Amino acid sequence: MQEYKFTEEQEKEISRILAKYPVKTSALLPLLTLVQRADRVVSPEAMVAISKKLDVSPAYVQSVMSFYTMYHTEKVGKYMILFCINISCQLNGCDKLLEHTARKLNIKVGETTSDEKFTLHREECLAACTEAPMMRVNDTYYGNLTEQRIDQILESLD
Amino acid sequence: MTQILFKDINKEGLHTMKVYEGLGGYQSLKKAFAQKPEEIVEAVKASGLRGRGGAGFPTGLKWSFLAKDVFPRYLCCNADESEPGTCKDRELLLKNPHLLIEGMILCSYACRIETGYIYFRGEFQDLSFIMDKALDEARAKGYLGKNILGSGFDLDIHTHLGAGAYICGEESALLNSLEGGRGEPRMKPPFPAVEGLYSKPTVINNVETLCAVPYIVSEGADKYAALGTEKSKGTKLVSVSGHVKKPGNYEIEMGTPTSELIYNLAGGIQNDNKLKAFIPGGSSVPMLPADKVDTPYDYESLAEAGTMLGSGALIVIDDSINIVEATLRLISFYMHESCGKCTPCREGTRWLHQIVERIMQNKGQLEYITRLEDICDNMAFKTFCPLADACVAPVVSSIKYFRADYEEYFKNVPAGAAS
């Protein structure tokens, strides 16, 4: 296994994160998020590197990580699309729009496009119910979706 | 209608210190620091403010339960807003982060807390960036840090992100997650007020709850308590979503009829369809049929009607869909979010899903309804946390009020399909 190297900037960020907590382990989720945002995956090498930073075992890191749906053990696309399918979105027609999005990207829900640009996931409530139907692409929320609006959003991302 | 939390919500630049201060922001601090911490706790008690996250527990009382003379203590603001239908905290955090910071400073002063965390659900990364900026502004102004405004009181507040787990909105699971563990609920007691974060006394409050505190300190507990009903004081943010023409977050005085929210504020039912059902307090509470639409929107009236105010998410369903479809979607959610720690929840949510799915595939029979009720009976109140109870709520209430919708699926069962 190759050693995982944090960048200089990441090292600074890690120090800033660690300073927030009286107990190191609290930094576990923030460090996993840091790695995931940079690499679009949390590799076994990164888990080991994080475990060393926090003085816990790699197995502990993995056991915590596996509890949370936002960490991925396989690399996801440059744009992660989380498509809400919960009740308020369901009542406003999200199922058809999700199908449309999958068709448009030529993948099944849960898959990544072959150019690694998009990953499409069905997602539980994202707390934007008054703008249903909605989706989140990376950090951005898009509400009041229609087929045309989805097409425009996908085309605007490069 | 009196607006407290949403008074200036659409004012341009409200998220910046300059605009927020210009509108009187942070004025409550001087007033608070002139009083003893206990006086603030008493004021919050007298205001009648109750937890806006879902449980509705009296806020001042919660603060007064902190283990005596044990320090350090912590404040955790629950910004894990994940209850389907609920998006009020998101609007507050997006547009008015300083209101939360001001509320957290007041709570911390009242409870002698020197460290606060805001636990955001992982998907709220955008909001945590906004909050980090607001916190920096507050530090630069001396509202956070050492010896705040010469009071001798120190406080810092940090943001913390979860990573996608509904259960982390449950307070003890939130603590485990914030400590860097799996977000599984803890056995209670001990309650967080005695043994919370890092086993120290901890206050956990919802975003909306803390955002109401500056008004109570500035304007007085009496003024807050004068709003609403006898037992449900003040105002409430309600997220109205589903089949309505103008979905949105609306601030109402407690006790406003639910019909006012649906037909007036939210503009009525889409396509002028007929109202069929509504879920008043987020997906975890029982749904009610259309004839209960005049129920006053407050804790007691909704409880009397057989449901709960919950997190204040009013989901409106019209007569264009079969209720079983909506019910299955909710069961599916709870099945996905069950942490798996307690057997009745882990297995029960899955069984409910299998049976209702089978019914919808026209492979069910009448006896399935009894089986559903049986499973619900074996799930409710038999687990560490209320996730199992939450899953049971839509199932039992949909059977109670919309049995005909289930029976619709039994009419066309091919011979030999049911088992």
CSV table of N, CA and C in Angstrom, one decimal, chain B residues 285-288 292 300-308 397 400-401:
chain,number,residue,atom,x,y,z
B,285,VAL,N,-45.0,12.0,11.9
B,285,VAL,CA,-46.2,12.1,12.7
B,285,VAL,C,-47.4,11.5,11.9
B,286,PRO,N,-48.4,11.1,12.6
B,286,PRO,CA,-49.6,10.6,11.8
B,286,PRO,C,-50.2,11.6,10.9
B,287,MET,N,-50.7,11.1,9.8
B,287,MET,CA,-51.4,12.0,8.8
B,287,MET,C,-52.9,12.1,9.3
B,288,LEU,N,-53.5,13.2,8.8
B,288,LEU,CA,-54.9,13.4,9.1
B,288,LEU,C,-55.7,13.6,7.8
B,292,LYS,N,-60.1,17.4,9.0
B,292,LYS,CA,-59.5,17.9,10.2
B,292,LYS,C,-58.7,19.2,9.9
B,300,GLU,N,-50.9,21.3,21.5
B,300,GLU,CA,-52.0,20.6,22.2
B,300,GLU,C,-53.2,20.2,21.2
B,301,SER,N,-53.5,21.2,20.3
B,301,SER,CA,-54.7,20.9,19.4
B,301,SER,C,-54.3,19.8,18.5
B,302,LEU,N,-53.1,19.8,18.0
B,302,LEU,CA,-52.7,18.7,17.0
B,302,LEU,C,-52.6,17.3,17.8
B,303,ALA,N,-52.2,17.4,19.0
B,303,ALA,CA,-52.1,16.1,19.8
B,303,ALA,C,-53.5,15.6,20.1
B,304,GLU,N,-54.4,16.5,20.3
B,304,GLU,CA,-55.8,16.2,20.5
B,304,GLU,C,-56.4,15.5,19.3
B,305,ALA,N,-56.0,16.0,18.1
B,305,ALA,CA,-56.5,15.5,16.9
B,305,ALA,C,-55.8,14.2,16.5
B,306,GLY,N,-54.9,13.7,17.4
B,306,GLY,CA,-54.2,12.4,17.2
B,306,GLY,C,-52.9,12.4,16.4
B,307,THR,N,-52.3,13.6,16.3
B,307,THR,CA,-51.1,13.7,15.6
B,307,THR,C,-50.1,14.6,16.4
B,308,MET,N,-49.1,15.2,15.8
B,308,MET,CA,-48.1,16.0,16.5
B,308,MET,C,-47.7,17.2,15.6
B,397,SER,N,-51.7,5.5,10.6
B,397,SER,CA,-52.7,6.5,10.3
B,397,SER,C,-53.2,6.4,8.9
B,400,LYS,N,-55.8,3.8,9.2
B,400,LYS,CA,-57.0,4.3,10.0
B,400,LYS,C,-57.9,5.1,9.1
B,401,TYR,N,-57.3,6.0,8.3
B,401,TYR,CA,-58.1,7.0,7.6
B,401,TYR,C,-58.3,6.6,6.1
